[in-house]
Each structure stands twice: as C-alpha cells, then as structure tokens.
Coordinates of C-alpha atoms and ligand atoms in Angstrom, one line a residue:
X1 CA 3.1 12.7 -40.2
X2 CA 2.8 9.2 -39.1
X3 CA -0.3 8.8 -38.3
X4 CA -1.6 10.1 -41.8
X5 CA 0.2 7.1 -43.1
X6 CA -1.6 4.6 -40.8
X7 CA -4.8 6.2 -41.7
X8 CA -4.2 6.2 -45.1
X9 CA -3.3 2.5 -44.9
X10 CA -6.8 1.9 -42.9
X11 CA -9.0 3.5 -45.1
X12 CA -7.5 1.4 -48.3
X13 CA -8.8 -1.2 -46.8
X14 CA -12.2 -0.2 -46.8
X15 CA -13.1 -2.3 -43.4
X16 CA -15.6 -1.0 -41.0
X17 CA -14.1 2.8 -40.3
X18 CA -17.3 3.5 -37.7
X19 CA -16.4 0.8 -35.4
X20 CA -12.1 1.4 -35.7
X21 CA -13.1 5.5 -35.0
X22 CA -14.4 4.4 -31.6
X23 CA -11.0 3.4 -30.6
X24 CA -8.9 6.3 -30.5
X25 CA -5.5 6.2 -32.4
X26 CA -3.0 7.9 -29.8
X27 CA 0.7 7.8 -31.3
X28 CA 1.8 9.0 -27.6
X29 CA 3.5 5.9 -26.5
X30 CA 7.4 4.8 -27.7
X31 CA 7.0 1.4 -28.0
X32 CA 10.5 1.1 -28.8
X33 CA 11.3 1.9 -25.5
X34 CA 8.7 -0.4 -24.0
X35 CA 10.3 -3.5 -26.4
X36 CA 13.8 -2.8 -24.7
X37 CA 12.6 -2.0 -21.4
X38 CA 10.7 -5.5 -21.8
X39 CA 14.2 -7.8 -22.5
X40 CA 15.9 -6.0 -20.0
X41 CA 13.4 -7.3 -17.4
X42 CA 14.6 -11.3 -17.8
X43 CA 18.0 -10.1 -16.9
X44 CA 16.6 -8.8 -13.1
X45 CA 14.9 -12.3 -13.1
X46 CA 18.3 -14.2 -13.7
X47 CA 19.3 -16.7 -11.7
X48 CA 22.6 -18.2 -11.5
X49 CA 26.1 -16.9 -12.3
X50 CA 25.0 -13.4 -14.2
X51 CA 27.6 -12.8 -17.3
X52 CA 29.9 -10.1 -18.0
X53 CA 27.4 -8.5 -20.4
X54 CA 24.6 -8.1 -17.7
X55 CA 23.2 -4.6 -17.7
X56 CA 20.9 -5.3 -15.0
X57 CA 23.7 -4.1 -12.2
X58 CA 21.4 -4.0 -8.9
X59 CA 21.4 -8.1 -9.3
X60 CA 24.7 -10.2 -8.5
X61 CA 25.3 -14.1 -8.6
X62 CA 23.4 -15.9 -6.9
X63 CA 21.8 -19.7 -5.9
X64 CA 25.1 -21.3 -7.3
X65 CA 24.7 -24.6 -5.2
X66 CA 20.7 -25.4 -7.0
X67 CA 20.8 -28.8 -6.9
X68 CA 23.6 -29.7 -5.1
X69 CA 22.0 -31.4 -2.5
X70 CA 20.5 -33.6 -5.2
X71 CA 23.4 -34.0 -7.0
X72 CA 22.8 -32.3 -10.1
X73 CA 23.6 -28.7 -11.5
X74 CA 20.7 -26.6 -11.5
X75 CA 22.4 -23.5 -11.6
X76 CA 20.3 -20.8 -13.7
X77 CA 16.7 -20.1 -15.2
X78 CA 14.7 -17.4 -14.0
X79 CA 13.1 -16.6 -10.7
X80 CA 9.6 -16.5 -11.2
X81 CA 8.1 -13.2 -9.8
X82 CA 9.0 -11.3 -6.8
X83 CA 9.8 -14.1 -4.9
X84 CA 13.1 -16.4 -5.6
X85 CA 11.4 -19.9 -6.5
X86 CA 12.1 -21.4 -9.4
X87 CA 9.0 -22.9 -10.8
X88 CA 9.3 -25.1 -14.2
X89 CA 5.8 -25.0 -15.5
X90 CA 5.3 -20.8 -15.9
X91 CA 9.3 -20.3 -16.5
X92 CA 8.9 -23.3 -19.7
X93 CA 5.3 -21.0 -20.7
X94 CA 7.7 -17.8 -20.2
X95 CA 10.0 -19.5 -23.1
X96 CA 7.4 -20.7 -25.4
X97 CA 5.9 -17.0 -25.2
X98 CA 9.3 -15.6 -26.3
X99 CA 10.1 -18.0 -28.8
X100 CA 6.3 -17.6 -30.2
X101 CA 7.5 -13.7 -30.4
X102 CA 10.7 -13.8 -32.1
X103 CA 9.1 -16.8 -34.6
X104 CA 6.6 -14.3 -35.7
X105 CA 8.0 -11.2 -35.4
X106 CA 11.9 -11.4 -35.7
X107 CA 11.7 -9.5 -38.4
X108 CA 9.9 -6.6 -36.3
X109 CA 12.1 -7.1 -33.2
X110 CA 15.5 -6.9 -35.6
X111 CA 14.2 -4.0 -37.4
X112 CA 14.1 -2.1 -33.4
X113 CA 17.7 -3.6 -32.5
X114 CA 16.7 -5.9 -30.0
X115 CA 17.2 -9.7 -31.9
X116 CA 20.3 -10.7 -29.9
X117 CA 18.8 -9.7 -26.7
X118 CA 15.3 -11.3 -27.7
X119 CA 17.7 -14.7 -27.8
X120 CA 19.4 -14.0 -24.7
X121 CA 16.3 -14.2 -22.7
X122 CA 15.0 -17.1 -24.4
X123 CA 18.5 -19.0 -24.0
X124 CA 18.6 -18.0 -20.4
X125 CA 16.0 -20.2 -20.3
X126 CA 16.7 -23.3 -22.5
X127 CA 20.4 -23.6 -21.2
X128 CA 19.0 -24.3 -17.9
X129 CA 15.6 -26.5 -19.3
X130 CA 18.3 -28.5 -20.3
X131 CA 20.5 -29.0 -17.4
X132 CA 17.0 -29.6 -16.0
X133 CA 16.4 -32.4 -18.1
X134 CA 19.4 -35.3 -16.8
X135 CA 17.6 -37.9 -18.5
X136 CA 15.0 -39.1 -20.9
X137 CA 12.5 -39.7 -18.4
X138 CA 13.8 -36.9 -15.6
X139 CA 12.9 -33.4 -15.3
X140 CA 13.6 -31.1 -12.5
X141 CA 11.1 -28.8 -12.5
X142 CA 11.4 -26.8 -9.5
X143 CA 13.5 -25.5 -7.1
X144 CA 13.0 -23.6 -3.8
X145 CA 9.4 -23.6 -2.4
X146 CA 6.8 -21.2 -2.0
X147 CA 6.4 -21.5 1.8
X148 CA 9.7 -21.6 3.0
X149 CA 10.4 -18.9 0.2
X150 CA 7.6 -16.6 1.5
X151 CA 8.9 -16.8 5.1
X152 CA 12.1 -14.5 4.3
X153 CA 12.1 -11.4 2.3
X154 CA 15.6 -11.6 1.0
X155 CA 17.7 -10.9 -2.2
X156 CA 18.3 -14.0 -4.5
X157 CA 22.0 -13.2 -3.4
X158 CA 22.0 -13.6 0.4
X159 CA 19.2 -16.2 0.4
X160 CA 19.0 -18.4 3.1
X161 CA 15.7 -20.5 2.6
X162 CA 15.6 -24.4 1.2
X163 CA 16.9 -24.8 -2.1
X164 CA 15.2 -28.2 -2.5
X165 CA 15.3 -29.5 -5.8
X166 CA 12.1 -31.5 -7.2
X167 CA 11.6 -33.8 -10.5
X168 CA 8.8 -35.6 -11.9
X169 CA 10.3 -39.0 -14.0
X170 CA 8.3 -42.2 -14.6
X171 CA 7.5 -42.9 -10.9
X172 CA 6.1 -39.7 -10.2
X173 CA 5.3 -38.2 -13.8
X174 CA 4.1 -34.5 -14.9
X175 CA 3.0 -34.5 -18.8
X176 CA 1.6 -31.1 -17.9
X177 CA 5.4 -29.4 -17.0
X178 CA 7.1 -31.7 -19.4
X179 CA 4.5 -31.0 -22.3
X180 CA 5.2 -27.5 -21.4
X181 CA 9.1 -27.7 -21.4
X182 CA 8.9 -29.6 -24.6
X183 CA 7.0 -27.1 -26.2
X184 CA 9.4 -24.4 -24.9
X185 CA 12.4 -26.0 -26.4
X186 CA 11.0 -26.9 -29.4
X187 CA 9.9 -23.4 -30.7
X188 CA 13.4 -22.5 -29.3
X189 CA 14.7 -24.5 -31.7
X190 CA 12.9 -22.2 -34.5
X191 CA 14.3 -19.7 -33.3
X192 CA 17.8 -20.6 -33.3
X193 CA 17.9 -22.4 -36.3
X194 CA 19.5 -20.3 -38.9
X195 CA 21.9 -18.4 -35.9
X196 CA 23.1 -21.7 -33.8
X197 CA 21.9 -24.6 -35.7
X198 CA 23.8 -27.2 -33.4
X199 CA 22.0 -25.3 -30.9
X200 CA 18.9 -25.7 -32.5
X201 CA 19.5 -29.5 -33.0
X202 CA 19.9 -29.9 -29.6
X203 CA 17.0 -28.3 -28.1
X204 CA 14.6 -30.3 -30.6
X205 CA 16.5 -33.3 -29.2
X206 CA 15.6 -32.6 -25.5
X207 CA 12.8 -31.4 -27.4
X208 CA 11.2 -34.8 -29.0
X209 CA 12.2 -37.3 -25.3
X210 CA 10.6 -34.7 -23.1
X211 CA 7.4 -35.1 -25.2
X212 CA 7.5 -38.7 -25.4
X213 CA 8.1 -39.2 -21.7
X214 CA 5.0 -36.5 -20.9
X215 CA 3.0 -38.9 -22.9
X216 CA 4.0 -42.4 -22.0
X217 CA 4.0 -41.7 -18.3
X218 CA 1.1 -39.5 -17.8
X219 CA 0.0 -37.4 -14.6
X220 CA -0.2 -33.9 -13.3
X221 CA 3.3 -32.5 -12.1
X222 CA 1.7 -31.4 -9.4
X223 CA 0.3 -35.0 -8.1
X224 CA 4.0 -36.0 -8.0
X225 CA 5.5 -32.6 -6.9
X226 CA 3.0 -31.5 -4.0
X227 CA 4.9 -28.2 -3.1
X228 CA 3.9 -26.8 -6.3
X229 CA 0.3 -27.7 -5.5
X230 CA -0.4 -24.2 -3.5
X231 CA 1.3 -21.9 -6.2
X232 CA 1.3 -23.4 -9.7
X233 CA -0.9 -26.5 -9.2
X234 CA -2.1 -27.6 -12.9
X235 CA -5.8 -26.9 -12.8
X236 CA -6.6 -27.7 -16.6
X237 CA -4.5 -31.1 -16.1
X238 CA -2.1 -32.2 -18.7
X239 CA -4.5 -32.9 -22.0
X240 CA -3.5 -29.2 -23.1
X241 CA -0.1 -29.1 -23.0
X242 CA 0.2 -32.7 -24.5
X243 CA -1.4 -31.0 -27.4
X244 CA 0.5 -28.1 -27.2
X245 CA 4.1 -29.6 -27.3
X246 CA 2.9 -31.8 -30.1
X247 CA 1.9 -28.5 -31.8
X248 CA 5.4 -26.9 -31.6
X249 CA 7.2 -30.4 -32.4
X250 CA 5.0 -30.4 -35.3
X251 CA 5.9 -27.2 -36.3
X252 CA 9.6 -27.7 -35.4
X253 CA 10.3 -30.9 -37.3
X254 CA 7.2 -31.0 -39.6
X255 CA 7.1 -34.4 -39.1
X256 CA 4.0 -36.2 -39.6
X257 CA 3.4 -38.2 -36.3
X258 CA 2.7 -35.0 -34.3
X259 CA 0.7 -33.9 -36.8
X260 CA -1.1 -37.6 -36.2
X261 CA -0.5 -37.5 -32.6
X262 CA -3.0 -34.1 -32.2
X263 CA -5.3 -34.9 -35.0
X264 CA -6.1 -38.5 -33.3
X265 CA -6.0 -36.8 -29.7
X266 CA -7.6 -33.4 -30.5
X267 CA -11.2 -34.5 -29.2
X268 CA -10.9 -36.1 -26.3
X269 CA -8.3 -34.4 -25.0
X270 CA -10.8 -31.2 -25.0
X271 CA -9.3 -28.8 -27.3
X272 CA -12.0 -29.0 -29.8
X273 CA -15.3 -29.3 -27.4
X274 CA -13.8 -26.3 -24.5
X275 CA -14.8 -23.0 -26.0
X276 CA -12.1 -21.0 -23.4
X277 CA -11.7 -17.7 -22.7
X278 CA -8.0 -17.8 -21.1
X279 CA -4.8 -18.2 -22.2
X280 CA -2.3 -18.8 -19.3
X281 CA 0.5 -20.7 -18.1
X282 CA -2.2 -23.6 -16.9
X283 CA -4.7 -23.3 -19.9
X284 CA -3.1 -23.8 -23.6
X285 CA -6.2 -25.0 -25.4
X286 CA -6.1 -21.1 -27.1
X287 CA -3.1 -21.6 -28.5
X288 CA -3.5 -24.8 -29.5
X289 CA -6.2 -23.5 -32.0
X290 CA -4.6 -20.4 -33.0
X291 CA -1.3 -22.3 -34.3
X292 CA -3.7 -25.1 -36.1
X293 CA -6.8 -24.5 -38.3
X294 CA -8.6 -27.2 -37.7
X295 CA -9.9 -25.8 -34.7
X296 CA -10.6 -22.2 -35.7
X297 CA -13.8 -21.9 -35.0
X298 CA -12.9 -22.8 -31.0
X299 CA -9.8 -20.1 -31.4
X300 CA -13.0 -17.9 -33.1
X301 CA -14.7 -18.2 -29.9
X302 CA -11.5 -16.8 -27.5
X303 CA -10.6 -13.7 -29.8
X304 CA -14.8 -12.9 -30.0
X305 CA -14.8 -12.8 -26.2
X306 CA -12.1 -10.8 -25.7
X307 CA -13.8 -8.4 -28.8
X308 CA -17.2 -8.5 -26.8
X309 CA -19.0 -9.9 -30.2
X310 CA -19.7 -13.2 -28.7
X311 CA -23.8 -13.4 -28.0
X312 CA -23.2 -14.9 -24.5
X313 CA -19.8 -15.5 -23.3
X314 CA -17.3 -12.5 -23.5
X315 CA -14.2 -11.6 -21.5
X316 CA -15.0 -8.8 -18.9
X317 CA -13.7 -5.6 -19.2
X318 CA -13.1 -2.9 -16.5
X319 CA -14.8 0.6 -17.4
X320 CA -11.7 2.0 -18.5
X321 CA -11.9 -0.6 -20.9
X322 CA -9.2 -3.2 -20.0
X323 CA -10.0 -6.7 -20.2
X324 CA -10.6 -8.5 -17.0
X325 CA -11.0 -11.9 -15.8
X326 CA -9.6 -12.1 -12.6
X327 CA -8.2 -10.1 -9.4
X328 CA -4.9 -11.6 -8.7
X329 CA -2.4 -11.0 -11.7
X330 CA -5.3 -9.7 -14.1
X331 CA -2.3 -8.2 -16.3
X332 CA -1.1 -12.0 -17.5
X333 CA -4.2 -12.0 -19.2
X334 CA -4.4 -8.8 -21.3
X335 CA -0.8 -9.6 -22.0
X336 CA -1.6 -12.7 -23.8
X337 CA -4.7 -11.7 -25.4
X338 CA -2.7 -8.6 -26.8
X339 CA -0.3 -10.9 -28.1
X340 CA -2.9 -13.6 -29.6
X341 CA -5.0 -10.5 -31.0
X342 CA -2.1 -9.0 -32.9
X343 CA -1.0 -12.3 -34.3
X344 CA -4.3 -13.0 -35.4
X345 CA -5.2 -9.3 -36.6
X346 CA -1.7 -10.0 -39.0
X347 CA -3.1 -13.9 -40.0
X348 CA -6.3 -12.1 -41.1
X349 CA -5.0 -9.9 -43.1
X350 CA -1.9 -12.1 -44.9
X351 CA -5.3 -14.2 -46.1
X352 CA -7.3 -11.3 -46.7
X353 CA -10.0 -12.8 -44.1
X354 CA -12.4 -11.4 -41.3
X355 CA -13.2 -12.8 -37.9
X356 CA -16.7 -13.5 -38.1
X357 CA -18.8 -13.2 -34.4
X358 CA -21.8 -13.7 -33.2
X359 CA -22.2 -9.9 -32.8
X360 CA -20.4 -8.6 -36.0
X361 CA -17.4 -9.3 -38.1
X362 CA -14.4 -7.7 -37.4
X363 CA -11.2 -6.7 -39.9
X364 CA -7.7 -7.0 -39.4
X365 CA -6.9 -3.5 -38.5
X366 CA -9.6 -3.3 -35.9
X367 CA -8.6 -6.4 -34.5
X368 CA -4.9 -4.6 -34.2
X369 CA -6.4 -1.7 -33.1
X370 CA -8.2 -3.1 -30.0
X371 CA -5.2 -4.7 -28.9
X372 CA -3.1 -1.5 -29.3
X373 CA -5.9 -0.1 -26.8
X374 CA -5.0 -2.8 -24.2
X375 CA -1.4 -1.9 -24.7
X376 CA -1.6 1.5 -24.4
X377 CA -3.9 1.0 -21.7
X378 CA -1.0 -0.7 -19.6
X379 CA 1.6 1.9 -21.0
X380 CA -0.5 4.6 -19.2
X381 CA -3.9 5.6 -21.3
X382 CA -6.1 4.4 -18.6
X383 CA -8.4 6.5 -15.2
X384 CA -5.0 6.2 -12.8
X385 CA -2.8 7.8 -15.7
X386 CA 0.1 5.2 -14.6
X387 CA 2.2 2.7 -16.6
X388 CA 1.9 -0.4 -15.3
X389 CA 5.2 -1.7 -17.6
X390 CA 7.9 -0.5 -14.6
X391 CA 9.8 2.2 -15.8
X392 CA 7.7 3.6 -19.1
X393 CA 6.4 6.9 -18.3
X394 CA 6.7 9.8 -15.9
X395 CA 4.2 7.5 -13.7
X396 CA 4.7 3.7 -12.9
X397 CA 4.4 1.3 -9.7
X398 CA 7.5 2.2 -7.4
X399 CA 6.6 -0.3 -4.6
X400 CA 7.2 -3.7 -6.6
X401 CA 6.3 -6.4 -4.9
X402 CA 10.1 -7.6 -5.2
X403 CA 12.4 -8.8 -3.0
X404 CA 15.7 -7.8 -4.7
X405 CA 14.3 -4.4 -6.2
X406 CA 12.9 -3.3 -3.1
X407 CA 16.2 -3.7 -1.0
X408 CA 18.8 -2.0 -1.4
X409 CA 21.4 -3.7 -4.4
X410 CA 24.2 -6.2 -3.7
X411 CA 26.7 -3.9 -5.4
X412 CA 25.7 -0.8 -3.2
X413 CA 25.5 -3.1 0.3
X414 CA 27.2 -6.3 0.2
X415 CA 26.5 -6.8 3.9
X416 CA 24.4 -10.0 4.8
X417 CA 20.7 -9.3 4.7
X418 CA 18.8 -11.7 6.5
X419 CA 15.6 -13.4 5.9
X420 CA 13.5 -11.2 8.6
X421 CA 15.6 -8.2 8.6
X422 CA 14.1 -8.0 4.8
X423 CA 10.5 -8.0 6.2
X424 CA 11.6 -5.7 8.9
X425 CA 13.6 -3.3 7.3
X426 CA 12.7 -3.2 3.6
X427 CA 9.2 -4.7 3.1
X428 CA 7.2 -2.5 5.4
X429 CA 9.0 0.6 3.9
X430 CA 6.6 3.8 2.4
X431 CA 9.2 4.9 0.3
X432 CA 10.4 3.7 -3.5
X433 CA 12.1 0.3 -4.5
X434 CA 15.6 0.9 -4.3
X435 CA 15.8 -0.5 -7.5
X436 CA 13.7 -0.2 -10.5
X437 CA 12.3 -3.6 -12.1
X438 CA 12.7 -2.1 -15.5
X439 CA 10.4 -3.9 -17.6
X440 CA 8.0 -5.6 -15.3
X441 CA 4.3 -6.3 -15.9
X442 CA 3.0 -6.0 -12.4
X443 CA -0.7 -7.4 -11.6
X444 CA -2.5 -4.4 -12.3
X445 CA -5.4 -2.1 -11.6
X446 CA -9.0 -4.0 -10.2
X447 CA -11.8 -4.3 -12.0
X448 CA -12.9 -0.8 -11.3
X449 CA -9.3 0.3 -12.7
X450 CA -7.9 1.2 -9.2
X451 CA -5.0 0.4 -8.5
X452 CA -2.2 1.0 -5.0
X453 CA 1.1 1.3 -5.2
X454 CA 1.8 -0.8 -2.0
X455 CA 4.5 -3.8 -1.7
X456 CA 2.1 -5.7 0.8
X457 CA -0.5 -5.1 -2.2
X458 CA 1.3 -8.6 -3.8
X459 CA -1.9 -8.8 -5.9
X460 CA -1.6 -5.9 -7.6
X461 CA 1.9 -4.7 -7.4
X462 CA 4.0 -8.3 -8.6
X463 CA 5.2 -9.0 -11.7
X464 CA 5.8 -12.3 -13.2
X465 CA 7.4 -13.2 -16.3
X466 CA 5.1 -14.7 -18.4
X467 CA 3.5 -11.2 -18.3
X468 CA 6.1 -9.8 -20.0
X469 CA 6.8 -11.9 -22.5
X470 CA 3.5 -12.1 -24.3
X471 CA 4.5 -8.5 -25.0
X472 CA 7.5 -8.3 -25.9
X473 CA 6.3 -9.3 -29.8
X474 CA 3.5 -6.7 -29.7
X475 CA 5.7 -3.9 -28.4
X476 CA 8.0 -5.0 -31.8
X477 CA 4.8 -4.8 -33.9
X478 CA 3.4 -1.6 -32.6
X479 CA 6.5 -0.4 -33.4
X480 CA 6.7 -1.1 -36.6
X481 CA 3.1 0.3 -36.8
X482 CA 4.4 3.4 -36.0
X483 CA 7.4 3.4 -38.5
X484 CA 6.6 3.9 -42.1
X485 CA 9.9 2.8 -43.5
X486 CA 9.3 -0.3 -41.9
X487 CA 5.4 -1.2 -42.3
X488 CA 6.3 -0.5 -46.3
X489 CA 9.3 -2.5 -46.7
Ligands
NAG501 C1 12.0 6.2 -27.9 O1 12.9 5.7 -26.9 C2 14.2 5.6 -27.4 C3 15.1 5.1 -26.2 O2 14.7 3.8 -25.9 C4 14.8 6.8 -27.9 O3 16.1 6.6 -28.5 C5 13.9 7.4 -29.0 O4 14.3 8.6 -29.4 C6 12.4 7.5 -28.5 N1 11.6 7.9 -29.6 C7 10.8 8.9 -29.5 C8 9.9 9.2 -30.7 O5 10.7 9.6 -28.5
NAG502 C1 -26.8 -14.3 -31.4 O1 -27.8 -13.3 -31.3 C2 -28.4 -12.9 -32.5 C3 -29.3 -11.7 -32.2 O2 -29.9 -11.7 -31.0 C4 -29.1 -14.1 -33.1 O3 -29.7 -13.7 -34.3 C5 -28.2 -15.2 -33.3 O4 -28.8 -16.4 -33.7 C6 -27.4 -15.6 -32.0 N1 -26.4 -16.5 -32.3 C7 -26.1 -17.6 -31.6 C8 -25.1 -18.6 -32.1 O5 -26.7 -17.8 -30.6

C-alpha cells in the first residue's frame, strides 16, 4: 500500500526511472524505531549527574568533580565513544550535526514523536559548551586523556584515571575547536528559538565571543592542547571551521558581517579551491558549501563522488555497495554523506533542480534513493545480514567496544570495578555486552563488507557520536517517506 504511493510520487516526476530501478525500494526497515533508538543513544554517552527522566538505566552519575582540580565546573557533555574522554572538537561536531537535523527536519522528527528528545540531546550538549566556555577568550575543551583513559577499562561511574582538564585561550589558542563550538551553539540557537528563546539568546551570545576569539587568536587546538594530538589532532587546520562557525552565525543572526567575513575569506581559506570528498569532525569545507551557494559547484563535486558520477575522483564503495573511504570508523562517513545526500536530494527538489555530474545528472528522488541504500545498508540490507545501528534487528554487534555496556551496570553491581579488573574480567569476555548501547553507530564492516563482532576489534566494533547523529535527521525523513499522511501534508 505504501510503496504504491512512493512509486506513484516517483513516476510523476518523470526523472530517470532506469537508473532509480537499479536501487531496490525495500520498505522492510522501521525507521521510526531506528530515529528513537538513535536519541536514546546520547543518554548512554551522558556524562555528569544523569536526570530523573533518564531512560538509559545501565548508566549512573558519574565524573562529578571535572574540573575541580582546575577550579571550574565541568560537570557534563558526552563521553566520546567507548572510552570516557571528553573531547571538545567531535562532541561540538556531534551538536552541530543534531542541531543541522532538527533545523531541517523538525517538522519530520515532531511528526515521529521524538522533538523533545531531539532537544535533550542537543542541550546535553550546549549546557556543558557553556560551562566550558568561562570567559571570552577561554574554552575548555577536553577533559580526561586518551592514554591514561586507555590504560583502564572501567565504567564512567567507578573511574579512576586523570580527569585533567585542558583549555585553549589567547596564549595557547584553537580556532579549529572554538570555530567548531561556535558553530554548535549557534545552530543551537535555531533550534531553540521559538521553544526557549532566552535560551536561544544565550547560546548565540557564547555563540558570537567564541567566534571572535577563534579568529583573533588563531592556531590549531591541538598545538596548544598536545594530549589531543594522538586522538583528535586537527588535520585540516582551523581555515574550515572558521568558515563554518561564520556560516551558522550567519544563518543564526543574518547579520551581514559573517556573511562578509566568509565571502572575503572563502578563497584563501580553501573552501572554494579543495574539491573534498569527506565530511567529518576535522574536515567541514562540505558543509560549508552545502549551507552556501556560492560554492556549489565545490559541494557538486562531494555529492558526485559519493554518486560515482564524477569522471575521476569518487568515493569508494565496498561490493555490497556501501561507501568507503577508510578502515577505522568507516561508518562516520556514510553517516554524514547520508545525511548531506538527503538534504540535498530535498534542496533539489524544493527548486525543481538536478545535480549535474560529470557522468550523468541525477534527480531528487534518486539522490534520496541512494542514500536510503546506505541506510538500509547499515540497518541490515548488506552480505553479513547485520544491523550495524545497536539494537535494530534480530542481528546487531553484541561485543561493543564499550566500557560501561560491556560490564556489568552500576544499578545491578555497585561494587568498585577497577581499572584492570575491567580488562581482566570484562574486556577479554566471548560472551554479550551486558548492556545494549541502543542506538550506536559502531565502525562497521571492511571494505570487503566483513565485519567481527569482537570488543578488541575497536576498529570495527566502537561507536562514536557523531555517527549517530548525522542520522538521526535521515531516520526522521525516511520515515516520513514511508508515511503517506505525512509526505502529503
Ligand atoms: C516501528 O517500531 C515502533 C516502536 O518503536 C512500533 O511502535 C511500530 O509499530 C513499528 N512499526 C512497524 C510498521 O512495525
Ligand atoms: C568526463 O568524461 C567525459 C567522457 O569520457 C568527457 O566527455 C568529459 O569532458 C569529462 N569531463 C571532465 C570535466 O573531465
């Protein structure tokens, strides 16, 4: 019944039919599901004291003294992946992500029931960006490190390791993670602007000085903070997300300085000279000319590589058909190009426009249609038959590399588990996580779609939360795809 609808809807739009019937229309997936599953994730990554409304009820309270040492209340945010750091520069990409989302498809993510916790997991986030932010020209952006962090396998709620906080500020500057957090808090401030306008007023405040201290003291965060170096060093440098928060302020205040700012800074900052084909917590250029025209025929280039029409330079793809580009935490990827693709496919057709290619032009409902395939690729359409969103399916990844899902809850053993009794009495173990990280994008399948369920398999079997939040818009969309009532209305 539904599908006739969506075909219906496909051939009124007389686009190319012969290259749409080559990607197969499989209504078998409840992307409902999937968007809740996806929100409930950032409540398994909280940090900090966890409210009376937490379903997530395998996690506890937990790092209540960040910052202490350093004087200031850094209680909060997200832990980043299966480990219990706190890194600024992918939680502030996580936020932006979400906030994109709900921007573009409130409407979708309302109609499904899932606004209010959409918010949640973005203000999770900016409540902590700004405690983080103590002064104009002071951002903490990290706490915990990666080394000492890696040492113990623990739960965030006995953890034992440093708890170190670390800031860039004028001394020791990083326009890259302060760009970033800027940008987060500024489409935040979209977002929360007709529910919490005093809330929305003061995100675009912390908003505006974190942008203008990224730009007047410049440097990469990870020059000034070098225990990020190893995990999320800034490998594309700062010139991206300087354009990028300058994008969202522009879009949050529609104030004609940004708007000046990137249009005088555009070129040699690289945006419009890098034809890129990522889009990442490091590399923003994509974004940056998806969100503004001028630079469509760079954004052109992206969304033809991942479509395979570009003559030379395309994005990889595994033969089971899922985009690839690299080993380690392929998944990010084809969770952002997913997201980009569906917001394009939906640009395209508001302006009754094709994507021209090298190869071939390409509609708006093929466009949607190939990155339904990547979805339903990760929701279990692929060689292994497994979902690689934790939880969706009879079939998904029960060895998450995790330290709180793969030991056994606070609330079930609220005995002391120390940093090597973890490794030696939970890590190692054959069996299931104890808990299941509902919601969770791990790493995914290699580039010969194989994939092993194994905890030690970090490569694979991690998630991180920037993967799921470039999805959590699509899963909305898709979803409304699927609903008739919806799609008409
Ligand atoms: C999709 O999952 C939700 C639970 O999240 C359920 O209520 C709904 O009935 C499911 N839809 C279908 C078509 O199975
Ligand atoms: C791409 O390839 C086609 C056919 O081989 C050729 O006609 C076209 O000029 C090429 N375009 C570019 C930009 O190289």
């Amino acid at each position: 019944m539904k599908k006739g609808k969506v075909e219906k809807k496909i051939v009124s739009s007389s686009l190319s039919l012969a290259l749409l019937s080559l990607i197969p229309f499989c209504e078998c997936f409840n992307y409902s599901q999937a968007l809740s599953q996806s929100l409930l994730y950032f409540e398994s990554q909280r940090s900090g004291r966890l409210p009376y409304n937490q379903r997530v009820t395998w996690r506890h309270h937990s790092a209540l003294t960040d910052g202490i040492q350093q004087g200031v209340d850094l209680v909060g945010g997200y832990y980043d992946a299966g480990d219990n750091v706190k890194f600024g520069l992918p939680m502030a990409f996580t936020v932006t992500l979400l906030s994109w989302g709900v921007i573009q498809y409130g409407q979708q993510i309302d109609a499904a029931g899932e606004y209010a916790h959409a918010l949640d997991a973005i203000k999770w986030g900016t409540d902590y960006f700004i405690k983080a932010h103590t002064q104009p020209n002071l951002l903490w952006v990290q706490v915990g490190d990666g080394d000492t962090d890696h040492y113990c396998w623990q739960r965030p709620e006995d953890m034992t390791t440093s708890r170190r906080a670390y800031k860039v500020d004028a001394n020791k500057p990083g326009s890259d993670v302060a760009g970033e957090t800027a940008a987060a808090l500024a489409a935040a401030s979209i977002v929360f602007r007709r529910t919490n306008p005093r809330y929305s007023q003061l995100l675009l405040h912390h908003a505006k000085q974190l942008f203008e201290f990224a730009d007047k003291y410049r440097g990469k965060y990870d020059d000034s903070v070098g225990v990020a170096k190893g995990y999320y060093g800034s490998v594309s440098g700062y010139m991206d997300e300087l354009l990028w928060g300058a994008v969202w302020l522009y879009r949050a205040t529609q104030k004609d300085d940004y708007l000046k700012y990137f249009l005088e800074n555009a070129n040699d900052f690289g945006g419009t000279t890098w034809a890129i084909t990522e889009f990442s917590w490091d590399v923003k250029y994509v974004g940056v000319q998806i969100i503004s025209s001028m630079y469509r025929s760079k954004a052109e280039h992206y969304l033809c590589a991942c479509l395979n029409l570009n003559n030379a330079t395309n994005v990889g793809r595994t033969p089971g058909g899922l985009l690839y580009v690299r080993q380690w935490n392929n998944m990010q990827y084809v969770a952002t190009a997913s997201f980009l693709l569906t917001l394009y496919s939906d640009h395209l057709l508001a302006t009754h426009q094709r994507l021209h290619c090298q190869k071939g032009v390409v509609g708006p409902h093929e466009m949607f249609a190939f990155a339904k395939s990547q979805v339903d690729y990760i929701l279990g359409s692929n060689p292994m038959g497994m979902s690689y969103l934790v939880g969706s399916g009879p079939n998904f990844p029960e060895r998450v590399h995790h330290r709180g899902a793969s030991i056994e809850s606070f609330r079930e053993n609220k005995g002391f588990i120390g940093c090597t009794q973890g490794y030696d009495n939970w890590y190692g173990r054959a069996e299931p996580n104890p808990n299941v990280l509902v919601g969770a994008l791990v790493g995914g399948p290699d580039i010969e779609d194989q994939f092993k369920d194994e905890r030690r398999n970090y490569i694979q079997t991690e998630a991180c939360t920037y993967n799921t939040a470039a999805l959590v818009a699509v899963f909305a969309r898709l979803h409304q795809s699927q609903s008739p009532f919806i799609a008409s209305s």
